Amino acid sequence: IDPLASALARLVLDRASARPFDDEFPAAFDARFPELFRWLDRYSGDSSLASDVAQEAFVRLYQRGEMPADVRAWLVSVALNLVRDEQRRIARRRRLLLKRSVGDTMADAAPSPEDDVLAVERRALVRRALHALPERDRALLLLREEGYSYRELAAALDLVETSVGTLLARAKVAFREVYE
């Protein structure tokens, strides 16, 4: 058998057995959107932003027209870039708003029942501790909590896979120090 003909036959068979993008996309959305949203909500502390960014990440995947090798890592990478862009936009807006009185732009949250108060305070402490960490440490801890493997963490955050364990351990220590 001619090697070129054999390679061509394998290519034709591979394409015939591959699922088209239009079939894969809805399945990827159903499987990955809740997880991506949950992670973004915890990472940003803003469920509205998390929803918008998760949706935009899937819009970009759809516009791409083909599935990346590691969909999970690709989505996190795109979402991180979108969050960073949004945080820069918000920071610029805050700088402009600081010229106004802080009382004009900030309001206290509505009072909640006593049981909810402790939960709200605990979440606030955790969020403050997370946001005091460097961006990479925060992303590592939250993605790991979502169940990402070391390989997926390395791909999503552009790290060397063998260094993920060490970086994760350091991030945990840093979180404990900031939290306590």
PDB file of N, CA, C and O in Angstrom, residues 102-146:
ATOM      1  N   VAL A 102     -17.448  59.767  47.975  1.00  0.00           N
ATOM      2  CA  VAL A 102     -17.622  58.331  48.114  1.00  0.00           C
ATOM      3  C   VAL A 102     -19.058  58.018  48.529  1.00  0.00           C
ATOM      4  O   VAL A 102     -19.657  57.047  48.086  1.00  0.00           O
ATOM      5  N   GLY A 103     -19.666  58.848  49.369  1.00  0.00           N
ATOM      6  CA  GLY A 103     -21.042  58.632  49.795  1.00  0.00           C
ATOM      7  C   GLY A 103     -22.032  58.675  48.649  1.00  0.00           C
ATOM      8  O   GLY A 103     -23.098  58.065  48.716  1.00  0.00           O
ATOM      9  N   ASP A 104     -21.706  59.398  47.587  1.00  0.00           N
ATOM     10  CA  ASP A 104     -22.601  59.474  46.436  1.00  0.00           C
ATOM     11  C   ASP A 104     -22.579  58.203  45.596  1.00  0.00           C
ATOM     12  O   ASP A 104     -23.519  57.929  44.866  1.00  0.00           O
ATOM     13  N   THR A 105     -21.494  57.444  45.672  1.00  0.00           N
ATOM     14  CA  THR A 105     -21.354  56.291  44.779  1.00  0.00           C
ATOM     15  C   THR A 105     -21.471  54.947  45.490  1.00  0.00           C
ATOM     16  O   THR A 105     -21.603  53.944  44.837  1.00  0.00           O
ATOM     17  N   MET A 106     -21.380  54.926  46.822  1.00  0.00           N
ATOM     18  CA  MET A 106     -21.393  53.655  47.546  1.00  0.00           C
ATOM     19  C   MET A 106     -22.621  53.597  48.455  1.00  0.00           C
ATOM     20  O   MET A 106     -23.017  54.595  49.041  1.00  0.00           O
ATOM     21  N   ALA A 107     -23.200  52.426  48.589  1.00  0.00           N
ATOM     22  CA  ALA A 107     -24.322  52.232  49.500  1.00  0.00           C
ATOM     23  C   ALA A 107     -24.115  50.945  50.270  1.00  0.00           C
ATOM     24  O   ALA A 107     -23.474  50.015  49.787  1.00  0.00           O
ATOM     25  N   ASP A 108     -24.635  50.903  51.486  1.00  0.00           N
ATOM     26  CA  ASP A 108     -24.551  49.694  52.290  1.00  0.00           C
ATOM     27  C   ASP A 108     -25.519  48.648  51.756  1.00  0.00           C
ATOM     28  O   ASP A 108     -26.562  48.982  51.196  1.00  0.00           O
ATOM     29  N   ALA A 109     -25.167  47.393  51.992  1.00  0.00           N
ATOM     30  CA  ALA A 109     -26.058  46.306  51.603  1.00  0.00           C
ATOM     31  C   ALA A 109     -27.267  46.303  52.535  1.00  0.00           C
ATOM     32  O   ALA A 109     -27.177  46.736  53.677  1.00  0.00           O
ATOM     33  N   ALA A 110     -28.376  45.813  52.041  1.00  0.00           N
ATOM     34  CA  ALA A 110     -29.587  45.725  52.857  1.00  0.00           C
ATOM     35  C   ALA A 110     -29.341  44.761  54.013  1.00  0.00           C
ATOM     36  O   ALA A 110     -28.647  43.752  53.851  1.00  0.00           O
ATOM     37  N   PRO A 111     -29.886  45.063  55.192  1.00  0.00           N
ATOM     38  CA  PRO A 111     -29.696  44.157  56.338  1.00  0.00           C
ATOM     39  C   PRO A 111     -30.308  42.785  56.052  1.00  0.00           C
ATOM     40  O   PRO A 111     -31.321  42.680  55.364  1.00  0.00           O
ATOM     41  N   SER A 112     -29.699  41.740  56.596  1.00  0.00           N
ATOM     42  CA  SER A 112     -30.185  40.378  56.379  1.00  0.00           C
ATOM     43  C   SER A 112     -30.466  39.728  57.736  1.00  0.00           C
ATOM     44  O   SER A 112     -30.010  40.208  58.760  1.00  0.00           O
ATOM     45  N   PRO A 113     -31.155  38.609  57.761  1.00  0.00           N
ATOM     46  CA  PRO A 113     -31.410  37.905  59.024  1.00  0.00           C
ATOM     47  C   PRO A 113     -30.101  37.498  59.697  1.00  0.00           C
ATOM     48  O   PRO A 113     -29.059  37.381  59.057  1.00  0.00           O
ATOM     49  N   GLU A 114     -30.180  37.264  61.007  1.00  0.00           N
ATOM     50  CA  GLU A 114     -28.984  36.996  61.808  1.00  0.00           C
ATOM     51  C   GLU A 114     -28.165  35.818  61.297  1.00  0.00           C
ATOM     52  O   GLU A 114     -26.934  35.883  61.271  1.00  0.00           O
ATOM     53  N   ASP A 115     -28.822  34.763  60.883  1.00  0.00           N
ATOM     54  CA  ASP A 115     -28.090  33.591  60.388  1.00  0.00           C
ATOM     55  C   ASP A 115     -27.293  33.905  59.132  1.00  0.00           C
ATOM     56  O   ASP A 115     -26.206  33.381  58.935  1.00  0.00           O
ATOM     57  N   ASP A 116     -27.851  34.749  58.299  1.00  0.00           N
ATOM     58  CA  ASP A 116     -27.182  35.108  57.056  1.00  0.00           C
ATOM     59  C   ASP A 116     -26.001  36.041  57.288  1.00  0.00           C
ATOM     60  O   ASP A 116     -25.069  36.060  56.492  1.00  0.00           O
ATOM     61  N   VAL A 117     -26.039  36.783  58.367  1.00  0.00           N
ATOM     62  CA  VAL A 117     -24.978  37.750  58.647  1.00  0.00           C
ATOM     63  C   VAL A 117     -23.628  37.052  58.773  1.00  0.00           C
ATOM     64  O   VAL A 117     -22.630  37.485  58.187  1.00  0.00           O
ATOM     65  N   LEU A 118     -23.608  35.981  59.540  1.00  0.00           N
ATOM     66  CA  LEU A 118     -22.337  35.261  59.721  1.00  0.00           C
ATOM     67  C   LEU A 118     -21.823  34.689  58.407  1.00  0.00           C
ATOM     68  O   LEU A 118     -20.628  34.758  58.123  1.00  0.00           O
ATOM     69  N   ALA A 119     -22.728  34.147  57.602  1.00  0.00           N
ATOM     70  CA  ALA A 119     -22.315  33.590  56.312  1.00  0.00           C
ATOM     71  C   ALA A 119     -21.784  34.690  55.400  1.00  0.00           C
ATOM     72  O   ALA A 119     -20.783  34.500  54.700  1.00  0.00           O
ATOM     73  N   VAL A 120     -22.444  35.824  55.410  1.00  0.00           N
ATOM     74  CA  VAL A 120     -22.007  36.951  54.582  1.00  0.00           C
ATOM     75  C   VAL A 120     -20.629  37.427  55.034  1.00  0.00           C
ATOM     76  O   VAL A 120     -19.743  37.685  54.210  1.00  0.00           O
ATOM     77  N   GLU A 121     -20.429  37.523  56.349  1.00  0.00           N
ATOM     78  CA  GLU A 121     -19.128  37.954  56.871  1.00  0.00           C
ATOM     79  C   GLU A 121     -18.028  36.960  56.514  1.00  0.00           C
ATOM     80  O   GLU A 121     -16.922  37.356  56.134  1.00  0.00           O
ATOM     81  N   ARG A 122     -18.329  35.673  56.625  1.00  0.00           N
ATOM     82  CA  ARG A 122     -17.340  34.647  56.296  1.00  0.00           C
ATOM     83  C   ARG A 122     -16.962  34.714  54.813  1.00  0.00           C
ATOM     84  O   ARG A 122     -15.794  34.650  54.458  1.00  0.00           O
ATOM     85  N   ARG A 123     -17.998  34.854  53.955  1.00  0.00           N
ATOM     86  CA  ARG A 123     -17.713  34.979  52.518  1.00  0.00           C
ATOM     87  C   ARG A 123     -16.886  36.220  52.233  1.00  0.00           C
ATOM     88  O   ARG A 123     -15.971  36.189  51.409  1.00  0.00           O
ATOM     89  N   ALA A 124     -17.195  37.296  52.912  1.00  0.00           N
ATOM     90  CA  ALA A 124     -16.431  38.532  52.708  1.00  0.00           C
ATOM     91  C   ALA A 124     -14.980  38.345  53.123  1.00  0.00           C
ATOM     92  O   ALA A 124     -14.060  38.816  52.436  1.00  0.00           O
ATOM     93  N   LEU A 125     -14.754  37.669  54.252  1.00  0.00           N
ATOM     94  CA  LEU A 125     -13.376  37.410  54.691  1.00  0.00           C
ATOM     95  C   LEU A 125     -12.618  36.553  53.684  1.00  0.00           C
ATOM     96  O   LEU A 125     -11.461  36.826  53.359  1.00  0.00           O
ATOM     97  N   VAL A 126     -13.296  35.525  53.193  1.00  0.00           N
ATOM     98  CA  VAL A 126     -12.655  34.650  52.209  1.00  0.00           C
ATOM     99  C   VAL A 126     -12.361  35.425  50.931  1.00  0.00           C
ATOM    100  O   VAL A 126     -11.263  35.335  50.375  1.00  0.00           O
ATOM    101  N   ARG A 127     -13.327  36.208  50.469  1.00  0.00           N
ATOM    102  CA  ARG A 127     -13.109  36.993  49.244  1.00  0.00           C
ATOM    103  C   ARG A 127     -11.975  37.989  49.431  1.00  0.00           C
ATOM    104  O   ARG A 127     -11.148  38.182  48.546  1.00  0.00           O
ATOM    105  N   ARG A 128     -11.952  38.655  50.595  1.00  0.00           N
ATOM    106  CA  ARG A 128     -10.864  39.607  50.853  1.00  0.00           C
ATOM    107  C   ARG A 128      -9.514  38.902  50.848  1.00  0.00           C
ATOM    108  O   ARG A 128      -8.543  39.402  50.279  1.00  0.00           O
ATOM    109  N   ALA A 129      -9.478  37.750  51.486  1.00  0.00           N
ATOM    110  CA  ALA A 129      -8.228  36.992  51.519  1.00  0.00           C
ATOM    111  C   ALA A 129      -7.831  36.564  50.109  1.00  0.00           C
ATOM    112  O   ALA A 129      -6.664  36.667  49.729  1.00  0.00           O
ATOM    113  N   LEU A 130      -8.804  36.092  49.322  1.00  0.00           N
ATOM    114  CA  LEU A 130      -8.496  35.680  47.944  1.00  0.00           C
ATOM    115  C   LEU A 130      -7.991  36.853  47.112  1.00  0.00           C
ATOM    116  O   LEU A 130      -7.037  36.721  46.353  1.00  0.00           O
ATOM    117  N   HIS A 131      -8.629  38.003  47.260  1.00  0.00           N
ATOM    118  CA  HIS A 131      -8.239  39.153  46.445  1.00  0.00           C
ATOM    119  C   HIS A 131      -6.940  39.793  46.921  1.00  0.00           C
ATOM    120  O   HIS A 131      -6.343  40.572  46.174  1.00  0.00           O
ATOM    121  N   ALA A 132      -6.495  39.438  48.134  1.00  0.00           N
ATOM    122  CA  ALA A 132      -5.201  39.924  48.603  1.00  0.00           C
ATOM    123  C   ALA A 132      -4.063  39.095  48.002  1.00  0.00           C
ATOM    124  O   ALA A 132      -2.909  39.532  47.989  1.00  0.00           O
ATOM    125  N   LEU A 133      -4.400  37.927  47.496  1.00  0.00           N
ATOM    126  CA  LEU A 133      -3.386  37.053  46.896  1.00  0.00           C
ATOM    127  C   LEU A 133      -3.048  37.533  45.488  1.00  0.00           C
ATOM    128  O   LEU A 133      -3.866  38.176  44.830  1.00  0.00           O
ATOM    129  N   PRO A 134      -1.868  37.166  45.017  1.00  0.00           N
ATOM    130  CA  PRO A 134      -1.562  37.442  43.607  1.00  0.00           C
ATOM    131  C   PRO A 134      -2.572  36.715  42.709  1.00  0.00           C
ATOM    132  O   PRO A 134      -3.132  35.682  43.072  1.00  0.00           O
ATOM    133  N   GLU A 135      -2.804  37.258  41.538  1.00  0.00           N
ATOM    134  CA  GLU A 135      -3.806  36.739  40.612  1.00  0.00           C
ATOM    135  C   GLU A 135      -3.608  35.258  40.303  1.00  0.00           C
ATOM    136  O   GLU A 135      -4.564  34.490  40.290  1.00  0.00           O
ATOM    137  N   ARG A 136      -2.363  34.856  40.092  1.00  0.00           N
ATOM    138  CA  ARG A 136      -2.091  33.455  39.753  1.00  0.00           C
ATOM    139  C   ARG A 136      -2.473  32.533  40.908  1.00  0.00           C
ATOM    140  O   ARG A 136      -3.079  31.488  40.704  1.00  0.00           O
ATOM    141  N   ASP A 137      -2.141  32.924  42.143  1.00  0.00           N
ATOM    142  CA  ASP A 137      -2.476  32.100  43.306  1.00  0.00           C
ATOM    143  C   ASP A 137      -3.988  31.970  43.454  1.00  0.00           C
ATOM    144  O   ASP A 137      -4.504  30.885  43.721  1.00  0.00           O
ATOM    145  N   ARG A 138      -4.697  33.073  43.292  1.00  0.00           N
ATOM    146  CA  ARG A 138      -6.156  33.061  43.410  1.00  0.00           C
ATOM    147  C   ARG A 138      -6.755  32.125  42.358  1.00  0.00           C
ATOM    148  O   ARG A 138      -7.608  31.292  42.655  1.00  0.00           O
ATOM    149  N   ALA A 139      -6.286  32.255  41.123  1.00  0.00           N
ATOM    150  CA  ALA A 139      -6.798  31.399  40.048  1.00  0.00           C
ATOM    151  C   ALA A 139      -6.485  29.930  40.323  1.00  0.00           C
ATOM    152  O   ALA A 139      -7.346  29.062  40.133  1.00  0.00           O
ATOM    153  N   LEU A 140      -5.279  29.641  40.777  1.00  0.00           N
ATOM    154  CA  LEU A 140      -4.898  28.258  41.085  1.00  0.00           C
ATOM    155  C   LEU A 140      -5.815  27.650  42.141  1.00  0.00           C
ATOM    156  O   LEU A 140      -6.324  26.540  41.969  1.00  0.00           O
ATOM    157  N   LEU A 141      -6.012  28.365  43.235  1.00  0.00           N
ATOM    158  CA  LEU A 141      -6.828  27.833  44.324  1.00  0.00           C
ATOM    159  C   LEU A 141      -8.271  27.597  43.887  1.00  0.00           C
ATOM    160  O   LEU A 141      -8.855  26.550  44.187  1.00  0.00           O
ATOM    161  N   LEU A 142      -8.844  28.540  43.186  1.00  0.00           N
ATOM    162  CA  LEU A 142     -10.250  28.409  42.794  1.00  0.00           C
ATOM    163  C   LEU A 142     -10.448  27.341  41.717  1.00  0.00           C
ATOM    164  O   LEU A 142     -11.426  26.594  41.758  1.00  0.00           O
ATOM    165  N   LEU A 143      -9.523  27.264  40.768  1.00  0.00           N
ATOM    166  CA  LEU A 143      -9.648  26.225  39.737  1.00  0.00           C
ATOM    167  C   LEU A 143      -9.448  24.833  40.338  1.00  0.00           C
ATOM    168  O   LEU A 143     -10.143  23.879  39.968  1.00  0.00           O
ATOM    169  N   ARG A 144      -8.520  24.719  41.254  1.00  0.00           N
ATOM    170  CA  ARG A 144      -8.286  23.424  41.905  1.00  0.00           C
ATOM    171  C   ARG A 144      -9.524  23.013  42.704  1.00  0.00           C
ATOM    172  O   ARG A 144      -9.928  21.857  42.695  1.00  0.00           O
ATOM    173  N   GLU A 145     -10.140  23.973  43.369  1.00  0.00           N
ATOM    174  CA  GLU A 145     -11.366  23.705  44.117  1.00  0.00           C
ATOM    175  C   GLU A 145     -12.485  23.232  43.182  1.00  0.00           C
ATOM    176  O   GLU A 145     -13.333  22.440  43.573  1.00  0.00           O
ATOM    177  N   GLU A 146     -12.472  23.696  41.937  1.00  0.00           N
ATOM    178  CA  GLU A 146     -13.459  23.267  40.957  1.00  0.00           C
ATOM    179  C   GLU A 146     -13.156  21.881  40.389  1.00  0.00           C
ATOM    180  O   GLU A 146     -13.907  21.359  39.589  1.00  0.00           O
TER     181      GLU A 146
END
